[in-house]
mmCIF file of N, CA, C and O in Angstrom:
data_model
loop_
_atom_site.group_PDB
_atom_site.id
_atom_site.type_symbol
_atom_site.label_atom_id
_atom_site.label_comp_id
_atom_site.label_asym_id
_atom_site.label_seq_id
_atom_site.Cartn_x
_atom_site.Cartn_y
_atom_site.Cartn_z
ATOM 1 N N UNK A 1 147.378 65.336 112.119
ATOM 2 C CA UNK A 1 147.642 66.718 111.787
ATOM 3 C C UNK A 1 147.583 66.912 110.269
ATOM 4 O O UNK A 1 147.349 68.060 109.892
ATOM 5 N N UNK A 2 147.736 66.092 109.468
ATOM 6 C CA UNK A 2 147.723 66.234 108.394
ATOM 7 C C UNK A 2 146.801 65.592 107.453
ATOM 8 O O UNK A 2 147.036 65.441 106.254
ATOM 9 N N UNK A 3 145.888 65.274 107.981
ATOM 10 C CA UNK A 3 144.290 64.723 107.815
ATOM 11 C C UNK A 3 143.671 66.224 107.771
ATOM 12 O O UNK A 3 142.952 66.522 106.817
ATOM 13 N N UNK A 4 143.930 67.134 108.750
ATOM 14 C CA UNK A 4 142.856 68.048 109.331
ATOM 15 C C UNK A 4 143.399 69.136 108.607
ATOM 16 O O UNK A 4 142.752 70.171 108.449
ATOM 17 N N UNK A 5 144.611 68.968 108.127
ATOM 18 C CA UNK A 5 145.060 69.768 106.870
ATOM 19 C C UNK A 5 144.547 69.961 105.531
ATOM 20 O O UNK A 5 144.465 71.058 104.978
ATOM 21 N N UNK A 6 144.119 68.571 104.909
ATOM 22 C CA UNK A 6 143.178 68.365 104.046
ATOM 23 C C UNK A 6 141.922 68.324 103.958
ATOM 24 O O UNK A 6 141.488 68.340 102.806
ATOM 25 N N UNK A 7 140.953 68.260 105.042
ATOM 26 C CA UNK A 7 140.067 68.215 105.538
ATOM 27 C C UNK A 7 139.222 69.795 105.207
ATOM 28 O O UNK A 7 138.223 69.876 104.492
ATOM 29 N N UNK A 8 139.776 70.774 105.788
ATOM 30 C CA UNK A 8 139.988 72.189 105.882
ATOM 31 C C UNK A 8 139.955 72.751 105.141
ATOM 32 O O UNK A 8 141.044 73.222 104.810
ATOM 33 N N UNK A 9 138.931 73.082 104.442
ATOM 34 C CA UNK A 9 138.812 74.044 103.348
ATOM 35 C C UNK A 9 139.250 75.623 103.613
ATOM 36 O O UNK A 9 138.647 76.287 104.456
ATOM 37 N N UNK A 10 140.207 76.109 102.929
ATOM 38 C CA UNK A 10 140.723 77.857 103.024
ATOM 39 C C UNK A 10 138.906 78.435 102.920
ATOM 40 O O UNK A 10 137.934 77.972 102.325
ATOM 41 N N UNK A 11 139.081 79.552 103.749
ATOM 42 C CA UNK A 11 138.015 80.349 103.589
ATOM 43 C C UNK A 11 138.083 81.176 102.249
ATOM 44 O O UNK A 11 137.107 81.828 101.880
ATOM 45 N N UNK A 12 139.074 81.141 101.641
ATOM 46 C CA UNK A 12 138.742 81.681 100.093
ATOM 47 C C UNK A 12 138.179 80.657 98.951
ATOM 48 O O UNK A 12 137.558 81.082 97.977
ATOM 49 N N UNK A 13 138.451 79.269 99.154
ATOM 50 C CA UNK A 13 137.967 78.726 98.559
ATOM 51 C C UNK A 13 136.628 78.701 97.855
ATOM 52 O O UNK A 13 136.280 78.361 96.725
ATOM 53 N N UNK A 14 135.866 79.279 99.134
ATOM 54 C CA UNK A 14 134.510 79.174 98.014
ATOM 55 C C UNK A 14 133.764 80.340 97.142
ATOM 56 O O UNK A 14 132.690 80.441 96.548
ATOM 57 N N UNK A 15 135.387 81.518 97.483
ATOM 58 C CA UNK A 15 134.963 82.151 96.144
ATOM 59 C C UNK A 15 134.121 83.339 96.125
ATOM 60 O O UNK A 15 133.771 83.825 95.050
ATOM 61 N N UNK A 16 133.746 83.878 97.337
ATOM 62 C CA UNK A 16 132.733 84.760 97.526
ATOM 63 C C UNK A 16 133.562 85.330 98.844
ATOM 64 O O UNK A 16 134.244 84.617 99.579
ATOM 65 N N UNK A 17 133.376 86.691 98.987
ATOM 66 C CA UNK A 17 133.520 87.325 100.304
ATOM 67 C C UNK A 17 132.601 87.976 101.374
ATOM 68 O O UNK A 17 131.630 88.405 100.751
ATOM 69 N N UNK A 18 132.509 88.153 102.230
ATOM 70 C CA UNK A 18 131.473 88.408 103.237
ATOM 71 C C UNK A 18 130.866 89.747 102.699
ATOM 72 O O UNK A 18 129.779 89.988 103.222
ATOM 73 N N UNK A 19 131.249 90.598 101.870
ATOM 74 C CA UNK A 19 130.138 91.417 101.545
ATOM 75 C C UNK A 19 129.596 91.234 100.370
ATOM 76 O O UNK A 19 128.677 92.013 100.116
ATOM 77 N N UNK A 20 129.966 90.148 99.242
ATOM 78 C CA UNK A 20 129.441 89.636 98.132
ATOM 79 C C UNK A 20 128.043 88.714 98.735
ATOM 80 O O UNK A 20 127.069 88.635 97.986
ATOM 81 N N UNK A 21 127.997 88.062 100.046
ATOM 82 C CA UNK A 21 127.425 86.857 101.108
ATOM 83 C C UNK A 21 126.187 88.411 101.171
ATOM 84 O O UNK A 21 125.160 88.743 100.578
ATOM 85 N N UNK A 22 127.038 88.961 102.221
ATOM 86 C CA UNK A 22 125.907 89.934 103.034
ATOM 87 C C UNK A 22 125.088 91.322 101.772
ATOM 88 O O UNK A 22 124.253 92.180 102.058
ATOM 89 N N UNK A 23 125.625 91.094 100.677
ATOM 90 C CA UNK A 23 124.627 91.198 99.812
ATOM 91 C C UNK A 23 123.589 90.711 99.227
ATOM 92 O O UNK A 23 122.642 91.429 98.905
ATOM 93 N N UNK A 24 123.639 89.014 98.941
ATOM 94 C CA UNK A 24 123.098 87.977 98.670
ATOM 95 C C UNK A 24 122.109 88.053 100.042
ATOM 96 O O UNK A 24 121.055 87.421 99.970
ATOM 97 N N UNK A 25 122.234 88.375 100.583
ATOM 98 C CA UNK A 25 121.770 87.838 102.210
ATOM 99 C C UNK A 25 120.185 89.142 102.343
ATOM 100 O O UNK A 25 119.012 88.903 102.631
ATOM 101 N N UNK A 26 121.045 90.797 101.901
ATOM 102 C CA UNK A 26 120.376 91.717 102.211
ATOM 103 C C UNK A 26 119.220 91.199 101.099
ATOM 104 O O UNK A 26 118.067 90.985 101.475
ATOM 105 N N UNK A 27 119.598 91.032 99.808
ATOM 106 C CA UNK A 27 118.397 91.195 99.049
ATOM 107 C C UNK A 27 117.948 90.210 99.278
ATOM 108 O O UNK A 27 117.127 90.303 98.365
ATOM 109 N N UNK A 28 117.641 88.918 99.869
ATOM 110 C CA UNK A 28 117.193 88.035 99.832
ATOM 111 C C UNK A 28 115.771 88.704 101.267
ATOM 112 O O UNK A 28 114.547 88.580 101.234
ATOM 113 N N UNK A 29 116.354 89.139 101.960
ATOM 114 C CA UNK A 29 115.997 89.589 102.911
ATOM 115 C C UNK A 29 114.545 90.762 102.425
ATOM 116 O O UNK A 29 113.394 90.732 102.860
ATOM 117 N N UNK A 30 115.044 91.540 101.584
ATOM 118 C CA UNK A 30 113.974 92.614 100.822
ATOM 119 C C UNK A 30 113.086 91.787 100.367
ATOM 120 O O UNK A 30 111.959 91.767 100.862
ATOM 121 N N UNK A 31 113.449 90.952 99.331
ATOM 122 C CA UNK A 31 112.822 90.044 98.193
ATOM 123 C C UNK A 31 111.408 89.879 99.256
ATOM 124 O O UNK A 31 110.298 90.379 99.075
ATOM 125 N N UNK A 32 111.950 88.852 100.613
ATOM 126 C CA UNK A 32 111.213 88.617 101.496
ATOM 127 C C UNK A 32 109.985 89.574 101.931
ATOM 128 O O UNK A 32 108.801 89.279 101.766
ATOM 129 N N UNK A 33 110.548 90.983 102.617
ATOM 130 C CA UNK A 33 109.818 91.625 103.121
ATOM 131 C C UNK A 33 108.905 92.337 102.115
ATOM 132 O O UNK A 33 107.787 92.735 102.443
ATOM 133 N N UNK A 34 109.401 92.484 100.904
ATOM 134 C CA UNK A 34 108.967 93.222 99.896
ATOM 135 C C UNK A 34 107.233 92.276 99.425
ATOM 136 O O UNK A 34 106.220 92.693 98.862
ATOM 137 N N UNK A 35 107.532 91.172 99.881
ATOM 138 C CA UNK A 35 106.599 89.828 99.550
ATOM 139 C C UNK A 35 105.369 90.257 100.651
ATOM 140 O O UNK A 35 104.210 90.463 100.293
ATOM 141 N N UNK A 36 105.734 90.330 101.726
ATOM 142 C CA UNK A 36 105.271 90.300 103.029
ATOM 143 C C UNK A 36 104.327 91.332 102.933
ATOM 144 O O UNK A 36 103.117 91.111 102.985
ATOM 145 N N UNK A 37 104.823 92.463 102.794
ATOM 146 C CA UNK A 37 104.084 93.705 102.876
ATOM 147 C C UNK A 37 103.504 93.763 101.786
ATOM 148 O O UNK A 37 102.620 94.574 102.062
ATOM 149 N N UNK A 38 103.313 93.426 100.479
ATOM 150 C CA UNK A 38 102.615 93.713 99.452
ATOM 151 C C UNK A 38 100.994 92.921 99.617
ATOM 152 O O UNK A 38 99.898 93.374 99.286
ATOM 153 N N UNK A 39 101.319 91.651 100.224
ATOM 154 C CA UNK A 39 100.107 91.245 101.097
ATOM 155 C C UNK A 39 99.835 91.520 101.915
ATOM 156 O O UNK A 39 98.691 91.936 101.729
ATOM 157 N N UNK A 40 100.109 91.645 103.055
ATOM 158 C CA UNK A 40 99.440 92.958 103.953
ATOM 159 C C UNK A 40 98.833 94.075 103.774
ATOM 160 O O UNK A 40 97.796 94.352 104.376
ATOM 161 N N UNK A 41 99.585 95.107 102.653
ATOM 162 C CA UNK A 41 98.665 95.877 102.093
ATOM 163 C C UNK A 41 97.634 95.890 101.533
ATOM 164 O O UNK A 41 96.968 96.925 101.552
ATOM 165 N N UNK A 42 97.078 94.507 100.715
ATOM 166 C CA UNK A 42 96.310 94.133 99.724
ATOM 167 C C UNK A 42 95.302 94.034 100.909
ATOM 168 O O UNK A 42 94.441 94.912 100.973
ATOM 169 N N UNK A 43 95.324 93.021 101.883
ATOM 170 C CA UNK A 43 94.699 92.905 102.674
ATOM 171 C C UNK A 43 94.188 94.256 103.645
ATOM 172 O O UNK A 43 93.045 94.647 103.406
ATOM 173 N N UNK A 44 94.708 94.750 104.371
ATOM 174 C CA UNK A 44 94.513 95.827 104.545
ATOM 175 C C UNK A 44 93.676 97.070 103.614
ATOM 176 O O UNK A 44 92.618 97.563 104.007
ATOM 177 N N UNK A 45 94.176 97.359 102.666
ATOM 178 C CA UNK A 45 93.615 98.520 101.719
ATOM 179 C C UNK A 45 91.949 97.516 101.382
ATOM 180 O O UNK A 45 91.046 98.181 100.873
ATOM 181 N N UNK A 46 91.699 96.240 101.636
ATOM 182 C CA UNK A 46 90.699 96.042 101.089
ATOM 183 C C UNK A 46 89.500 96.218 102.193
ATOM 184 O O UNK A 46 88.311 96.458 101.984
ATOM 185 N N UNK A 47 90.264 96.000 103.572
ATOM 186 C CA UNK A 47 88.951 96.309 104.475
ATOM 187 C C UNK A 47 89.197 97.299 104.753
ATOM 188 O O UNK A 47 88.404 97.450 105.682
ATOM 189 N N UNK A 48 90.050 98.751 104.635
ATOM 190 C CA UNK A 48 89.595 99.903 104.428
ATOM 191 C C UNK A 48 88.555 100.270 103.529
ATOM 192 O O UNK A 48 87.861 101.273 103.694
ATOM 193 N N UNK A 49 88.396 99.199 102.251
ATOM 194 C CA UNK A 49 87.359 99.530 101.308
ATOM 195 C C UNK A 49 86.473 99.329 101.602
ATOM 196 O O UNK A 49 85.474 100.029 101.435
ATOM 197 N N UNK A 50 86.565 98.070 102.260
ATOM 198 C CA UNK A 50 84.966 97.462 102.932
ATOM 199 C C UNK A 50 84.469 98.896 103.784
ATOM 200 O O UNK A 50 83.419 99.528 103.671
ATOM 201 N N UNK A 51 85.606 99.128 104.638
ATOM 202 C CA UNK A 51 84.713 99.926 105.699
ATOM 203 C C UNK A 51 84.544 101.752 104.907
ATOM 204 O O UNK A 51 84.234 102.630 105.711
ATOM 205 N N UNK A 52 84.714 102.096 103.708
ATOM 206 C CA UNK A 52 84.390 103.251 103.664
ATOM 207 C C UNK A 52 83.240 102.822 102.481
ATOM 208 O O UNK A 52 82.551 103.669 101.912
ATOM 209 N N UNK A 53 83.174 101.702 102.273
ATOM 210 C CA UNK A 53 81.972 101.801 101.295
ATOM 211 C C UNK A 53 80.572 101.346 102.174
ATOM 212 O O UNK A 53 79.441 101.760 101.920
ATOM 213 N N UNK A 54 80.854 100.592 103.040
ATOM 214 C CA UNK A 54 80.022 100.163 103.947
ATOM 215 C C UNK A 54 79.431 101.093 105.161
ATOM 216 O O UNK A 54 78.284 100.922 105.574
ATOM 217 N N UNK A 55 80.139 101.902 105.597
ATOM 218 C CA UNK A 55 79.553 102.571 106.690
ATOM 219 C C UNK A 55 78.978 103.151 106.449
ATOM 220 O O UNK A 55 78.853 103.602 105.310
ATOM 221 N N UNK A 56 78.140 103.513 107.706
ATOM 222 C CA UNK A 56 77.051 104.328 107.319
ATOM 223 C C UNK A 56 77.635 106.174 108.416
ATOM 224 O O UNK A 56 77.216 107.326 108.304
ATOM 225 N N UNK A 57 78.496 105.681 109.155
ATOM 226 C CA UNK A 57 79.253 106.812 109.465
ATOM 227 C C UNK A 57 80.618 107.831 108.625
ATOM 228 O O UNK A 57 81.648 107.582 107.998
ATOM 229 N N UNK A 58 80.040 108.773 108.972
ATOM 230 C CA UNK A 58 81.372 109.976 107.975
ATOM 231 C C UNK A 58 82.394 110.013 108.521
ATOM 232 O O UNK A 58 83.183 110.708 107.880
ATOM 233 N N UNK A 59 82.980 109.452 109.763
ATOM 234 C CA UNK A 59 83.907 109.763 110.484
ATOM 235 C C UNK A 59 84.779 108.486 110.558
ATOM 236 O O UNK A 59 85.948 108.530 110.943
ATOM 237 N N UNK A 60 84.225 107.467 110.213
ATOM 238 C CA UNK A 60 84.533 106.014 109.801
ATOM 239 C C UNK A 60 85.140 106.155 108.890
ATOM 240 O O UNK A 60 86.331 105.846 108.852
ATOM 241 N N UNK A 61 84.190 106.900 107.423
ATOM 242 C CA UNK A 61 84.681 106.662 105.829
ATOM 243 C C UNK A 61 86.190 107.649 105.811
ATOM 244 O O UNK A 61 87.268 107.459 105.248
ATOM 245 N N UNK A 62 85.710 108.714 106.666
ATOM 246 C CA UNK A 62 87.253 109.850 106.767
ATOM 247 C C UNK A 62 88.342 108.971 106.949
ATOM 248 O O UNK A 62 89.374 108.989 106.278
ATOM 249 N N UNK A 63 88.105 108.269 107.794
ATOM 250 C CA UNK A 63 89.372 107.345 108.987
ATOM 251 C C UNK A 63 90.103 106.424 107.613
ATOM 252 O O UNK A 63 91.289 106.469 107.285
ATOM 253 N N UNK A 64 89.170 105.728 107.057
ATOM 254 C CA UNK A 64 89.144 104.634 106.261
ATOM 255 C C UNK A 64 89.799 105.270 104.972
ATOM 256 O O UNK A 64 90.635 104.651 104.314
ATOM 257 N N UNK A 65 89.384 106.502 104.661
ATOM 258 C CA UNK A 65 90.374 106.868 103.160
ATOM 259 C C UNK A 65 91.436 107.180 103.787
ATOM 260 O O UNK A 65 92.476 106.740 103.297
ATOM 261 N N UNK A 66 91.550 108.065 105.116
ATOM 262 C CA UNK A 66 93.218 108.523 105.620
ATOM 263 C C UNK A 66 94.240 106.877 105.660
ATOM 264 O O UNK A 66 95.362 106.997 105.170
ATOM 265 N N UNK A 67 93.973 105.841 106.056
ATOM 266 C CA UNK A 67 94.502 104.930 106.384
ATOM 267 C C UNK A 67 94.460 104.139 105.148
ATOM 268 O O UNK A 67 95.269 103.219 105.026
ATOM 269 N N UNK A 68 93.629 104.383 104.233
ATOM 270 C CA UNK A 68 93.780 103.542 102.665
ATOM 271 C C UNK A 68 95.232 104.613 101.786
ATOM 272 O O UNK A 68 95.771 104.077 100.819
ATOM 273 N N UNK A 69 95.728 106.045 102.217
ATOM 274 C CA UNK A 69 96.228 106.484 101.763
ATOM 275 C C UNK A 69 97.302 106.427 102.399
ATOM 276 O O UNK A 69 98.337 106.662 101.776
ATOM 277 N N UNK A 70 97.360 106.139 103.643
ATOM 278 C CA UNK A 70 99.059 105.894 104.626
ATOM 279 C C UNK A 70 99.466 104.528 103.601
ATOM 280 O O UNK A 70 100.448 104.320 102.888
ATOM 281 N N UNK A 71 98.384 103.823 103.856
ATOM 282 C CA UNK A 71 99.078 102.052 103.129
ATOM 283 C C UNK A 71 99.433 102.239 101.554
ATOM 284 O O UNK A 71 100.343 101.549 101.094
ATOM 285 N N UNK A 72 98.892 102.955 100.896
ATOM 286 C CA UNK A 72 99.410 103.600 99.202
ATOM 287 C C UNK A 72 100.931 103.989 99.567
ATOM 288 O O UNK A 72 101.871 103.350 99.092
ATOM 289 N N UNK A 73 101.060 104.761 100.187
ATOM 290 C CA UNK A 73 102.338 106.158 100.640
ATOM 291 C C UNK A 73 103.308 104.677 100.968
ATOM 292 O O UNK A 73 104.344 104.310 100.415
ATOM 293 N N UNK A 74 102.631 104.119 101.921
ATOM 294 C CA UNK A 74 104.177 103.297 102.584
ATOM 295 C C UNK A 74 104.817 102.048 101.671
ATOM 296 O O UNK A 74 105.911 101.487 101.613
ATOM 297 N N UNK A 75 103.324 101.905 100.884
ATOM 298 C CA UNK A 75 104.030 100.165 99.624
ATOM 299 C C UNK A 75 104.476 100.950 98.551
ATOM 300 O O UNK A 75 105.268 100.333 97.839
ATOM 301 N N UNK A 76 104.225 102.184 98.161
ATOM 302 C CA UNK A 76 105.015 102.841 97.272
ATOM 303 C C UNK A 76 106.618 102.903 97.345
ATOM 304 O O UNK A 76 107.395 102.575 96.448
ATOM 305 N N UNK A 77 107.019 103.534 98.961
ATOM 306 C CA UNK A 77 107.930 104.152 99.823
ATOM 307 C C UNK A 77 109.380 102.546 99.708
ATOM 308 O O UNK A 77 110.590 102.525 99.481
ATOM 309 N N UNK A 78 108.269 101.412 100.030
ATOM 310 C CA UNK A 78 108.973 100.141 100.141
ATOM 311 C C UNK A 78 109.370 99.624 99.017
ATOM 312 O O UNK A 78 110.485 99.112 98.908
ATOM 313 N N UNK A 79 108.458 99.696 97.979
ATOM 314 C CA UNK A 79 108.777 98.890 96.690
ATOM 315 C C UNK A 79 109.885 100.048 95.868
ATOM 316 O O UNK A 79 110.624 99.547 95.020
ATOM 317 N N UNK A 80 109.984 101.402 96.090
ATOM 318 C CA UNK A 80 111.014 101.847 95.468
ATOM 319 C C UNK A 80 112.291 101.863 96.597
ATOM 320 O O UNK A 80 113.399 102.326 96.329
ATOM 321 N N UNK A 81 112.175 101.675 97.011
ATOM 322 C CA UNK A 81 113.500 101.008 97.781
ATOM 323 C C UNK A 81 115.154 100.898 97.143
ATOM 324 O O UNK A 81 116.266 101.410 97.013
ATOM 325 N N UNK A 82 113.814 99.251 96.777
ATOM 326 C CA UNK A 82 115.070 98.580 96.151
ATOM 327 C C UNK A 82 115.571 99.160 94.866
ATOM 328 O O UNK A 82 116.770 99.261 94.603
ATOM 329 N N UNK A 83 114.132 99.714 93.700
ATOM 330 C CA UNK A 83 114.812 100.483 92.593
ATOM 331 C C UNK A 83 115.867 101.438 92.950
ATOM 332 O O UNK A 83 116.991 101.401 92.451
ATOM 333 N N UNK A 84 115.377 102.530 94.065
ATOM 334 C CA UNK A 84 116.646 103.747 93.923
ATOM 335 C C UNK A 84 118.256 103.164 94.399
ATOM 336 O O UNK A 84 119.282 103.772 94.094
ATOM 337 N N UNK A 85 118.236 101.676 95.322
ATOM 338 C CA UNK A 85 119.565 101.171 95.605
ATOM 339 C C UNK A 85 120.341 100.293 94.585
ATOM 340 O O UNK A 85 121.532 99.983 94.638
ATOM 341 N N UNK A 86 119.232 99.888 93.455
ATOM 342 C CA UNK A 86 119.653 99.146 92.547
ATOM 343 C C UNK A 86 120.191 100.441 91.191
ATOM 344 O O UNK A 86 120.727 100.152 90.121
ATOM 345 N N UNK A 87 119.878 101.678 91.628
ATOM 346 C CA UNK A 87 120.258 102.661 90.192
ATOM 347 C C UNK A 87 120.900 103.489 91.533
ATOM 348 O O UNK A 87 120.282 104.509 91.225
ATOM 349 N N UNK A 88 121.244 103.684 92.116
ATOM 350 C CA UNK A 88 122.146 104.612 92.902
ATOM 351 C C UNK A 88 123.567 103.816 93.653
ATOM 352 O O UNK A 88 124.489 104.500 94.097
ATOM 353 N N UNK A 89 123.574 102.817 93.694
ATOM 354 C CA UNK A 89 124.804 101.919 93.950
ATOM 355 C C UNK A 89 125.600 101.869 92.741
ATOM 356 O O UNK A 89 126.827 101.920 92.831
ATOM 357 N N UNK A 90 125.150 101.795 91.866
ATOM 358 C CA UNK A 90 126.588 101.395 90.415
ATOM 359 C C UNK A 90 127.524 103.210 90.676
ATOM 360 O O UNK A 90 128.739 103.384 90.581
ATOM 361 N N UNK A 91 126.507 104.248 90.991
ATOM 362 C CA UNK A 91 127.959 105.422 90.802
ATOM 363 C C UNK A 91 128.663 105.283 91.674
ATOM 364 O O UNK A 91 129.809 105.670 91.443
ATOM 365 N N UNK A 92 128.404 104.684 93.099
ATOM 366 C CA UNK A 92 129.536 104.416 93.945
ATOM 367 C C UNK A 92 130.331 103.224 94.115
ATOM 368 O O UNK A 92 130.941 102.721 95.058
ATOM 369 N N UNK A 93 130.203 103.034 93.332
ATOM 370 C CA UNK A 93 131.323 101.363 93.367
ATOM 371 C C UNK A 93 132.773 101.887 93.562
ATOM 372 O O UNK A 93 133.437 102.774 93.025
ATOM 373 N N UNK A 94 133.022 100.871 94.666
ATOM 374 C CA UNK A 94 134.782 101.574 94.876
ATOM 375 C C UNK A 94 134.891 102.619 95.625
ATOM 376 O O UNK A 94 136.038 103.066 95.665
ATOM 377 N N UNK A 95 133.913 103.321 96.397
ATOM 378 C CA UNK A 95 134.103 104.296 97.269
ATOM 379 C C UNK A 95 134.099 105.776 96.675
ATOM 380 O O UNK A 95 134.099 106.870 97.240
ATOM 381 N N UNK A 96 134.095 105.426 95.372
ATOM 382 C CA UNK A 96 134.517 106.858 94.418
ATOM 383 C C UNK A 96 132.865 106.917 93.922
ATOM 384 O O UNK A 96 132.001 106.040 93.927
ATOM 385 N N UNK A 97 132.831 108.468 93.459
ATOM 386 C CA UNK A 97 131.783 108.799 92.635
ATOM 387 C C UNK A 97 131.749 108.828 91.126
ATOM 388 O O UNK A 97 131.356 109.970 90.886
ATOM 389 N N UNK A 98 131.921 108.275 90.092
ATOM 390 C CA UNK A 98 131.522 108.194 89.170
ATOM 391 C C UNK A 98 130.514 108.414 88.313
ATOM 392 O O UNK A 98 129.855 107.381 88.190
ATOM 393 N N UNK A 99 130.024 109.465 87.544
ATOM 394 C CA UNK A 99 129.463 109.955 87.114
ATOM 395 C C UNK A 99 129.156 109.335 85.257
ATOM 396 O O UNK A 99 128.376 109.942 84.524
#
């Protein structure tokens, strides 16, 4: 009993709390996806290029700029993300608004 006493690290011990963790956790998580999708898009937006410089159809090249401009709109949409949570979180710290 008193082996397993010492043994046992307090859950405060290491100093961090589950939403200091599940912060570490969220951005790690963005960092990730933010990675993910920026290649996908690259990839993507480039054989939209292929196919509106290449075709020889108008209804192709239409398709191909609408869908080169969804993938602009959405890696824009993603990559400011994290800016507006990284400049809109400091006024609410503490539940209060601070100005």
């Amino acid at each position: 009993m008193c082996m397993a006493s010492v043994l046992c690290l307090p859950a405060f011990a290491a100093g961090t709390t589950i939403w200091t963790k599940a912060s570490e956790v969220m951005k790690d998580v963005y960092t990730q996806v933010l990675g993910i999708s920026t290649i996908a898009a690259v990839v993507t937006a480039a054989v939209a290029l292929l196919l509106m410089n290449f075709s020889r159809s108008g209804r192709t090249v239409d398709e191909s700029r609408a869908w080169l401009k969804r993938i602009i709109i959405t890696w824009i949409i993603l990559n400011s993300l994290g800016f507006i949570m990284s400049y809109v979180t400091p006024f609410f710290s503490g539940g209060q608004y601070t100005p």
